Coordinates of C-alpha atoms (C1' of nucleotides) in Angstrom, one line a residue:
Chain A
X242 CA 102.8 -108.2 110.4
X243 CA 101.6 -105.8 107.8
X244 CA 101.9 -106.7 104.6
X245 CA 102.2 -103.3 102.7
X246 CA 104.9 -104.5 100.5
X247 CA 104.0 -101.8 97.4
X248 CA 106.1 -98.4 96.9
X249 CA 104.2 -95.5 97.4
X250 CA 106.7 -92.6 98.3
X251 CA 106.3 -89.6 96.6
X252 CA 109.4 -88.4 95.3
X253 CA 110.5 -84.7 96.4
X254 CA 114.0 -85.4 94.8
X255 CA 113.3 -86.2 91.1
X256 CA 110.9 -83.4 91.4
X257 CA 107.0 -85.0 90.1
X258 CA 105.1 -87.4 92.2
X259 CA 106.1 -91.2 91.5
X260 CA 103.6 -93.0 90.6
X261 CA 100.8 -90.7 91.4
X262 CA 97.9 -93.2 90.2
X263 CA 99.8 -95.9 92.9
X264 CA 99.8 -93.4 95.5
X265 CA 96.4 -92.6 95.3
X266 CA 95.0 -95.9 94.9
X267 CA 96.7 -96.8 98.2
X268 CA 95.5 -93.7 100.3
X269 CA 92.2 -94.3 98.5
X270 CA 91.7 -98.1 99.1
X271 CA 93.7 -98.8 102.5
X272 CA 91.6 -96.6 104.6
X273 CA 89.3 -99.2 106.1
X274 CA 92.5 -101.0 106.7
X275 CA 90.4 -103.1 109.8
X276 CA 87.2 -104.1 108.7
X277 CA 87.5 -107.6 110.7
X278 CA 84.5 -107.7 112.7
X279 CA 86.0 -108.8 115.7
X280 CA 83.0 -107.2 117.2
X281 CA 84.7 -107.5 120.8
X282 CA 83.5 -105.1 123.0
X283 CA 84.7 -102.2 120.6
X284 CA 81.9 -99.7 120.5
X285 CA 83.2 -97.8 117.5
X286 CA 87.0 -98.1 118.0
X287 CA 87.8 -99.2 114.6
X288 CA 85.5 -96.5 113.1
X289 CA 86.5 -93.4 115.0
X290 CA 90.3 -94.4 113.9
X291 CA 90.2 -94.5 110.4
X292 CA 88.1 -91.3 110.4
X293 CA 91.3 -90.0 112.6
X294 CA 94.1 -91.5 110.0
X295 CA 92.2 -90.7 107.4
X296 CA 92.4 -86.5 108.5
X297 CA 95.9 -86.8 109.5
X298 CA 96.7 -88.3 106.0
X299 CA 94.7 -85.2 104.4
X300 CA 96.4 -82.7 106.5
X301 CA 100.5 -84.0 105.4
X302 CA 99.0 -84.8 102.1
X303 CA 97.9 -80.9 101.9
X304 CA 100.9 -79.4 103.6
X305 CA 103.0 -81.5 101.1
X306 CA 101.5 -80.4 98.4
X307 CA 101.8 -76.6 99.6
X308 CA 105.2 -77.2 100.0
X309 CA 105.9 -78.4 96.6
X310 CA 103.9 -75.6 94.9
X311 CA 106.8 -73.2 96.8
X312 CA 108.9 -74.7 95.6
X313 CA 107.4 -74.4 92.1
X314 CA 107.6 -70.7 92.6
X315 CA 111.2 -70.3 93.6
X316 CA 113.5 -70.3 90.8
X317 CA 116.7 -71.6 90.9
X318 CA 116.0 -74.5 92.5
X319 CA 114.7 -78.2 91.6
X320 CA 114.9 -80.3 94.7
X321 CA 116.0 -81.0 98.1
X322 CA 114.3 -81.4 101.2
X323 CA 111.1 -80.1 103.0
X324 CA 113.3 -77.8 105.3
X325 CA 115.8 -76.7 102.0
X326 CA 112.5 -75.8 100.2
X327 CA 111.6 -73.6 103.3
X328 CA 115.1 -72.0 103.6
X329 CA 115.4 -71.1 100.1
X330 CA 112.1 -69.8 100.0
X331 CA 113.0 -67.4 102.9
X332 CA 116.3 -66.3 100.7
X333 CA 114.5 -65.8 97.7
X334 CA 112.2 -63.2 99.4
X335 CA 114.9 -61.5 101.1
X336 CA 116.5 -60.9 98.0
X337 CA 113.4 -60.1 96.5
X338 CA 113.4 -57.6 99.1
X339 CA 116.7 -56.4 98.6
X340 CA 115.5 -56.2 94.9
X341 CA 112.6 -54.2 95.4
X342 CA 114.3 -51.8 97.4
X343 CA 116.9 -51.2 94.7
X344 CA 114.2 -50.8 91.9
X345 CA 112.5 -48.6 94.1
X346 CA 115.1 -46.4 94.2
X347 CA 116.2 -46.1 91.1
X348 CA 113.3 -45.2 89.7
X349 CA 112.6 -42.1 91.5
X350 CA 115.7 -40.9 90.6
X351 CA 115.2 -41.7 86.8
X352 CA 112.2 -39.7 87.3
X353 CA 113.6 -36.7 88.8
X354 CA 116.5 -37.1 86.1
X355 CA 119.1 -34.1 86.0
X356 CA 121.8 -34.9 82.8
X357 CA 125.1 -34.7 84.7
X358 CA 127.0 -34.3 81.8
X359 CA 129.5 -32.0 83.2
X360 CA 131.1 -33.9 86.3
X361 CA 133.9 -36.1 85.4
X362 CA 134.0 -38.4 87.3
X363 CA 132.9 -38.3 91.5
X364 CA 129.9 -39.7 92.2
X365 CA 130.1 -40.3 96.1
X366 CA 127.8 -42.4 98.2
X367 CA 125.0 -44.8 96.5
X368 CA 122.4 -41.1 97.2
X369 CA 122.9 -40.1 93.2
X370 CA 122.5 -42.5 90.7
X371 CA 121.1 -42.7 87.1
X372 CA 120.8 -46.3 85.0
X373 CA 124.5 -46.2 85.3
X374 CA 126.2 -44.6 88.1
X375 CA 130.0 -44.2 86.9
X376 CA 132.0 -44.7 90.2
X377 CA 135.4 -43.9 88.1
X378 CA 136.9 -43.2 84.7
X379 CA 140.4 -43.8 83.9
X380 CA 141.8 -43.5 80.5
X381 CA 145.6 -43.9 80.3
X382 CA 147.7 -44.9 77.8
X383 CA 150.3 -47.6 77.3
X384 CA 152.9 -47.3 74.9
X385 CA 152.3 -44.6 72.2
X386 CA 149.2 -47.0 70.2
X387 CA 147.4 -48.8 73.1
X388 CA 144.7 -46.9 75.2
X389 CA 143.5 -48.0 78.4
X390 CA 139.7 -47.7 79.8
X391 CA 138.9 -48.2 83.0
X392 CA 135.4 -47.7 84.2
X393 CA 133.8 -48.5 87.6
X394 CA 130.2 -48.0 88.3
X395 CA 127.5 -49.4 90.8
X396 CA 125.7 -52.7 89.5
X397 CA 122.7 -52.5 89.0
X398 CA 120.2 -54.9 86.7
X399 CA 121.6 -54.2 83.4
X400 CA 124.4 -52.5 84.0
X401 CA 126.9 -54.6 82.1
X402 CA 124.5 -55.0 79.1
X403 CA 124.8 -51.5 78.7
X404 CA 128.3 -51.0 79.2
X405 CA 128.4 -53.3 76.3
X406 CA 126.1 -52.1 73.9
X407 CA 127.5 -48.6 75.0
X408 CA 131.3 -49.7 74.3
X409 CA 129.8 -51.3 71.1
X410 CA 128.4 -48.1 69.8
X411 CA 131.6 -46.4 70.1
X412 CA 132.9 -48.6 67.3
X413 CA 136.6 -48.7 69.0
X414 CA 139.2 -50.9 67.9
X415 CA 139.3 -52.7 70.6
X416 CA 142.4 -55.0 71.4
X417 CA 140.5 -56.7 75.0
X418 CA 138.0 -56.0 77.3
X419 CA 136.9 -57.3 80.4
X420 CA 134.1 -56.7 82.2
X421 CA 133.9 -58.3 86.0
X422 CA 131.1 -57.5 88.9
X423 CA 131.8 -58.6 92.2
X424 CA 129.6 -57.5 95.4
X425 CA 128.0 -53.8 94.0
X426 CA 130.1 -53.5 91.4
X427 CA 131.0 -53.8 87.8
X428 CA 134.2 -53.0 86.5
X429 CA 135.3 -53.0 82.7
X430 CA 138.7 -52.5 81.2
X431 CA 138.9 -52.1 77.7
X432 CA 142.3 -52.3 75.4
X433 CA 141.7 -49.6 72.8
X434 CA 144.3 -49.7 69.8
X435 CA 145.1 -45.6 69.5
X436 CA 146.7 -43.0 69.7
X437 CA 148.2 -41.7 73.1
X438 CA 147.1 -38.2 72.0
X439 CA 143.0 -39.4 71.3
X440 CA 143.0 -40.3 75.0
X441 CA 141.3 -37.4 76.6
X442 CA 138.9 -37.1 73.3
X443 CA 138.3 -40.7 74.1
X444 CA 137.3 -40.0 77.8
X445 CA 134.5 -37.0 76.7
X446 CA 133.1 -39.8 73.8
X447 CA 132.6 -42.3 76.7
X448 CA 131.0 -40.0 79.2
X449 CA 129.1 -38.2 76.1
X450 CA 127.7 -41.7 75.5
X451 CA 127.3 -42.6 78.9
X452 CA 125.2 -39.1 79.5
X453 CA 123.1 -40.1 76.2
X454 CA 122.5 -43.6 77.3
X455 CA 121.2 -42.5 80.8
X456 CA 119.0 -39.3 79.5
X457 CA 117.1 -41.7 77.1
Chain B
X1110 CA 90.1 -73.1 131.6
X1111 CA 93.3 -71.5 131.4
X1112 CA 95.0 -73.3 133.8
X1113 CA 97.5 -74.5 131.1
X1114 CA 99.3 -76.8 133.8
X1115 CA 101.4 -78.6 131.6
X1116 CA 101.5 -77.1 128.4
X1117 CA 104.3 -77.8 126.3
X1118 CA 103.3 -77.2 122.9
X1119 CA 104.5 -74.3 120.9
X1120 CA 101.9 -71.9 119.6
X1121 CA 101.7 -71.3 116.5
X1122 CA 98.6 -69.4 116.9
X1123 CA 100.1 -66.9 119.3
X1124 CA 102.8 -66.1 117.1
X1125 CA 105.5 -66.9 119.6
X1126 CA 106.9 -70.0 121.4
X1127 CA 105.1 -70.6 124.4
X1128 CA 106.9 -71.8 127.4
X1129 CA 110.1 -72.1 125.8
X1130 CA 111.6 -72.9 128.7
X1131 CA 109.4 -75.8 129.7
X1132 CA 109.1 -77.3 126.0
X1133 CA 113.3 -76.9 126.3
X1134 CA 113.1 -78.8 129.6
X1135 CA 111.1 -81.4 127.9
X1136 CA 112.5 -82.2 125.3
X1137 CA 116.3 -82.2 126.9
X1138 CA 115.4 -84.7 129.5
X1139 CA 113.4 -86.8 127.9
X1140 CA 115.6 -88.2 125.5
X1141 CA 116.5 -90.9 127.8
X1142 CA 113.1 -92.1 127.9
X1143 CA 113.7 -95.7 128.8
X1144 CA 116.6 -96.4 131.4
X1145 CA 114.5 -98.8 133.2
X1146 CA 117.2 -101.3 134.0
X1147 CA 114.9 -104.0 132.5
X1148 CA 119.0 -105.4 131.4
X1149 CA 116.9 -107.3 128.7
X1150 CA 118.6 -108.8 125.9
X1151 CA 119.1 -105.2 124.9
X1152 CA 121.9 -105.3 122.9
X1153 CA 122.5 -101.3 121.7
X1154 CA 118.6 -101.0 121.1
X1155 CA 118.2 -98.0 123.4
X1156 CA 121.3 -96.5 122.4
X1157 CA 120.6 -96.5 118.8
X1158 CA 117.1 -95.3 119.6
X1159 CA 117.8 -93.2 121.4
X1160 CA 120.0 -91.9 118.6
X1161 CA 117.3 -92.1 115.7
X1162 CA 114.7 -90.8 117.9
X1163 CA 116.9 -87.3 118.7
X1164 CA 117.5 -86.9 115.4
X1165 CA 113.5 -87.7 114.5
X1166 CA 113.1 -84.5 116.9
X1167 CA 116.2 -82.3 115.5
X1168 CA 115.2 -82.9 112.4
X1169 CA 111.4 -81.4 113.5
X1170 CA 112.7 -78.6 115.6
X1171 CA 114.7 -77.5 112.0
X1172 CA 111.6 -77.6 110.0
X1173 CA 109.4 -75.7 112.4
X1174 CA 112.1 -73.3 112.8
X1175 CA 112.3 -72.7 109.5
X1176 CA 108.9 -72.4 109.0
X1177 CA 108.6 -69.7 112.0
X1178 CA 111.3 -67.9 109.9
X1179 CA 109.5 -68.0 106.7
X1180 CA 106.4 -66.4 108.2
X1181 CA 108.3 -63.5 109.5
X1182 CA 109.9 -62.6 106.1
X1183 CA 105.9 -62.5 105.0
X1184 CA 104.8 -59.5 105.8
X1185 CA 100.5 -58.8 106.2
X1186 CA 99.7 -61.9 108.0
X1187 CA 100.8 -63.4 111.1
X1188 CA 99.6 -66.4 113.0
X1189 CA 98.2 -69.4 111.0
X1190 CA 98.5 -73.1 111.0
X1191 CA 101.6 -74.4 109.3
X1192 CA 99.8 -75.3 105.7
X1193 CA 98.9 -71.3 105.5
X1194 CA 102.2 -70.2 106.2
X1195 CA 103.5 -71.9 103.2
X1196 CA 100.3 -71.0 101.1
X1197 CA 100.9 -67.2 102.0
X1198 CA 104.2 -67.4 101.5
X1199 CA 103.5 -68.6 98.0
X1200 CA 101.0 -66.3 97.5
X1201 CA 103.7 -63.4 98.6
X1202 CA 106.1 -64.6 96.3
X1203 CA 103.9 -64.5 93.7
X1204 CA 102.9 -61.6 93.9
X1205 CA 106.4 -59.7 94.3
X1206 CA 106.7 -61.5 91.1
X1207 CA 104.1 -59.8 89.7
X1208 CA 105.4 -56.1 90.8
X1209 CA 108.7 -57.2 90.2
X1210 CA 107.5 -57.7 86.1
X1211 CA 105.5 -54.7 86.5
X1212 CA 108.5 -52.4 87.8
X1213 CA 110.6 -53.8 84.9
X1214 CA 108.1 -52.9 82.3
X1215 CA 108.5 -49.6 83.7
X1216 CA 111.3 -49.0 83.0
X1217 CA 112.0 -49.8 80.1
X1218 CA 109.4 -47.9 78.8
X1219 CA 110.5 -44.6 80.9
X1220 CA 114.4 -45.7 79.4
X1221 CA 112.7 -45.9 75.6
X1222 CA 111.2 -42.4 76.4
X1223 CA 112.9 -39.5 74.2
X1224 CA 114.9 -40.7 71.3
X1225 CA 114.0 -40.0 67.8
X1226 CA 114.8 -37.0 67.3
X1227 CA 118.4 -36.6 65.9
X1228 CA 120.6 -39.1 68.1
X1229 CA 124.3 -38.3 67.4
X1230 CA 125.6 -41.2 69.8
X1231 CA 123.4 -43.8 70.0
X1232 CA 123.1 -45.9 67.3
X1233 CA 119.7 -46.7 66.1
X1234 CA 118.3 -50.2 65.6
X1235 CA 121.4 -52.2 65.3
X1236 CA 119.3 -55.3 65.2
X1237 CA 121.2 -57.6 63.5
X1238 CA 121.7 -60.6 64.7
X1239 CA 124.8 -63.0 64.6
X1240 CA 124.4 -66.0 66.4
X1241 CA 125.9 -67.0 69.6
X1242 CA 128.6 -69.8 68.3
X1243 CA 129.8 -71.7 71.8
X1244 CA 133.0 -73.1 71.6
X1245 CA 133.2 -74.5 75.0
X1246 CA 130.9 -74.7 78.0
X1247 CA 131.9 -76.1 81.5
X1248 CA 129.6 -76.5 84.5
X1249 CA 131.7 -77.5 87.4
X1250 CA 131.3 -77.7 91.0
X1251 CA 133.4 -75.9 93.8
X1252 CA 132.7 -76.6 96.9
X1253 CA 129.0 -77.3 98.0
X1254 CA 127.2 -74.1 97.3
X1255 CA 128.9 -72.6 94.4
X1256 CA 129.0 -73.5 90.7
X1257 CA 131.2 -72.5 88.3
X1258 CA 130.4 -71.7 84.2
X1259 CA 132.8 -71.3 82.1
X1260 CA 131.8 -70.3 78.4
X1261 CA 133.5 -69.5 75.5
X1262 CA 132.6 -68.1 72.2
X1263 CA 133.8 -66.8 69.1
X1264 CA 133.4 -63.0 68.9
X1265 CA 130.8 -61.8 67.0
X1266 CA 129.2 -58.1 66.5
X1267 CA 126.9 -58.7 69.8
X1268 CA 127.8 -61.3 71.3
X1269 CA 129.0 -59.7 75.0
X1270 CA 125.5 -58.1 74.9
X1271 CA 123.5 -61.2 74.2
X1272 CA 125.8 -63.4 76.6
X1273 CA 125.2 -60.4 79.3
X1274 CA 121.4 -60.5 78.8
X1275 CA 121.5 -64.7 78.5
X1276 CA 122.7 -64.6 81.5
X1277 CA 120.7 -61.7 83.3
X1278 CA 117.5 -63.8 81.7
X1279 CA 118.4 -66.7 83.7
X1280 CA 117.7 -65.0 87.2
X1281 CA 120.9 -66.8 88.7
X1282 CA 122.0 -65.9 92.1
X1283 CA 125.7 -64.7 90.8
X1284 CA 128.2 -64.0 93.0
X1285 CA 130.9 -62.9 90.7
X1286 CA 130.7 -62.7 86.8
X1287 CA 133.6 -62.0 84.0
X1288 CA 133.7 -61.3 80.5
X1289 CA 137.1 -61.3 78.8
X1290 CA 136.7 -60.4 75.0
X1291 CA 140.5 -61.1 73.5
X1292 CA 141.6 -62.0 69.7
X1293 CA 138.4 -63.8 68.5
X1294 CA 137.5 -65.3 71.3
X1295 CA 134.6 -64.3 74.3
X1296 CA 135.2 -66.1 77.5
X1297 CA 132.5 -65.4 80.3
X1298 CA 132.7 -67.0 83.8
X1299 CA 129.9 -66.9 86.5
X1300 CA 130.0 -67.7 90.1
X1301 CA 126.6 -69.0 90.9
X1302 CA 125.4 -69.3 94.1
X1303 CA 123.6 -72.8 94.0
X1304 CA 124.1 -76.3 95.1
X1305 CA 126.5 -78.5 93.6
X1306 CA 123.4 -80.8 92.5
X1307 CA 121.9 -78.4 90.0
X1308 CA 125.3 -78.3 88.7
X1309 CA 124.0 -80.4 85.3
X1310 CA 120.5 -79.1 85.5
X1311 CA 122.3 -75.6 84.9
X1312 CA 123.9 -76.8 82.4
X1313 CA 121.2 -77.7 80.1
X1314 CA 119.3 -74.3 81.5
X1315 CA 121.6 -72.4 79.7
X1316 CA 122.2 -74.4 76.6
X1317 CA 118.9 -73.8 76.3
X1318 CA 119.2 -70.1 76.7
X1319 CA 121.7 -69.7 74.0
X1320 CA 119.6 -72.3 71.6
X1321 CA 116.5 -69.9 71.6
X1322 CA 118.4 -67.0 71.3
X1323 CA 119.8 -67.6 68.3
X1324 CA 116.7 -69.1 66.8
X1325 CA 115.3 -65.7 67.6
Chain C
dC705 C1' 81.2 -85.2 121.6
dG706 C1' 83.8 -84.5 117.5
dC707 C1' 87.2 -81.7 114.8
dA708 C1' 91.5 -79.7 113.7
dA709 C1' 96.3 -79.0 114.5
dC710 C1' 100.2 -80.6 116.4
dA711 C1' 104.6 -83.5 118.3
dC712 C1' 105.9 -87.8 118.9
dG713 C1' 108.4 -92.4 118.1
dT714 C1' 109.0 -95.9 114.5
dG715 C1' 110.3 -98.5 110.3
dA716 C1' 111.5 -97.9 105.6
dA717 C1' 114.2 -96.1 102.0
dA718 C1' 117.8 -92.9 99.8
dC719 C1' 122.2 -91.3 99.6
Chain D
dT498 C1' 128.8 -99.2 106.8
dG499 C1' 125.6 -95.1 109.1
dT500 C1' 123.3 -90.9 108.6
dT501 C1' 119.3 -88.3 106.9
dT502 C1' 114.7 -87.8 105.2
dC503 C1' 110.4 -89.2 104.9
dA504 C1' 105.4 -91.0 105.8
dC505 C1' 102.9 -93.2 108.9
dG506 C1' 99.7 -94.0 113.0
dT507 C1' 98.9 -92.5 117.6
dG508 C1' 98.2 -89.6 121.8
dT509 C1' 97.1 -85.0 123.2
dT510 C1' 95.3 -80.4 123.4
dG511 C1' 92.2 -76.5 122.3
dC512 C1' 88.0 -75.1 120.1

DNA sequence: CGCAACACGTGAAAC
DNA sequence: TGTTTCACGTGTTGC
């Protein structure tokens, strides 16, 4: 039987290739793997084989190693299997894609920027949209020293940073905030210790911010 | 020449599967390639080979599938031997990279435009920088595809913005994310769309993170 | 004739 | 335990 008793697998699951000096000294070195000279009638059967092997060797060794530089270039992931590395690699594009298309968009409206200081709130379909498209603003109050914020806008890549630094700048007394995005959306609530009667001056600071922030 | 009697082989050089039908045929009836009543010793040999062996061929009809797929989310070429599908596919991704860095360099410049004049909102350079103090961080499982992080600091002058960017930096497919800023605490949990196995991987991805950001 | 690309069945190894 | 993934050598087909 054959003996081939030595470990040469490369290893697509702890992510290098094992034992890459092994490896190669094995493809190298077991080539001529018949070199008895039976010299039967064989014209050149043993020599046209390994010639064979040897290229179909080369050819999986090359598409493996094509396969693993994919998956060097998709983040995220760090293993899994030949047909996992495919699929994400398809996902990753689409959503690169997707991502492109959203860029894309939102640059030529930054571009043709008009400061929409004035409208309160509606902001309809995803047509308009500036860095941050405010979807709604609620401020309320609860109780007579507790403000509410509610603010809804359309995610986009750093949406919620800005929210942040924006709600920072505003140097509130904040009591809580949350900030959640789900699907195309990011919605923050913020617990504002005030006044019930600062409310609606409250509202104008955050869209006067919001303005400022997008018309930079 | 082309008589193509019995052609089976899908075509990779033709874009689409040839004789889908026929290769179908084949490979359907075939599996039972041996019920030559030989009743040898034959134990469950047959049956469990014939068991491996459909599964050899499932397994290959996946890959190719997926390969097929990953071509047509390239766009510019079409046709090619598998080991230039995956090296243009690369070469794609790579590139989007590339414009995708571009775009982003973009815009922040055009979002850094104006400014300097006699900002009444915005605050300046608030570029101080209070480190990112983690109290807890949990990286858990739920289900197969999904992981959970769970991360909680103490609540500093920046710290939503910097766990917002942290996050953002990371390139994470997130389904859902939530900041809750209450008392002194900052408690931020992310959906991620990943499998289960990267679970620890993502773990240390993002201690890392927060390390060099507050070595910054 | 060889060369290149492929599908196939098989045994080994990992989970 | 068995299921899944893999590399391998081989036969076949089109240039």
């Amino acid at each position: 039987m054959e003996n081939l008793s030595d470990e040469y697998t490369l290893d697509w699951e702890t992510n290098t290739f094992l034992q890459a000096e092994e490896l190669q000294r094995y493809l190298d070195e077991a080539i001529p793997t018949h070199n008895d000279s039976s010299s039967q009638d064989g014209t050149q059967s043993s020599l046209m084989a390994n010639k064979s092997i040897a290229s179909e060797r080369n050819r999986r060794k090359k598409l493996n190693e094509r396969l693993y530089a994919l998956r060097s270039v998709v983040p995220n992931i760090t293993k899994m299997h030949k047909e996992s590395i495919v699929k994400d690699a398809i996902d990753y594009i689409q959503k690169l894609h997707e991502e492109e298309r959203k860029i894309q968009a939102e640059i030529s409206d930054l571009e043709s920027a008009g400061s929409s200081s004035k409208s309160t709130i509606s902001s309809p379909p995803p047509k308009r949209s500036s860095p941050i498209e405010v979807l709604e603003l609620r401020v309320s109050s609860m109780g007579e020293k507790t403000v509410v914020v509610s603010l809804t806008c359309s995610k986009r890549s750093n949406t919620m940073v800005k929210l942040c630094e924006m709600f920072e700048s505003l140097n509130l007394e904040i009591i809580s905030e949350n900030i959640t995005a789900f699907s195309d959306r990011v919605l923050k609530t913020v617990f504002v210790q005030a006044d019930e009667k600062e409310k609606d001056l409250l509202k104008i600071k955050i869209e006067t911010a919001i303005a400022a922030l997008n018309a930079a």
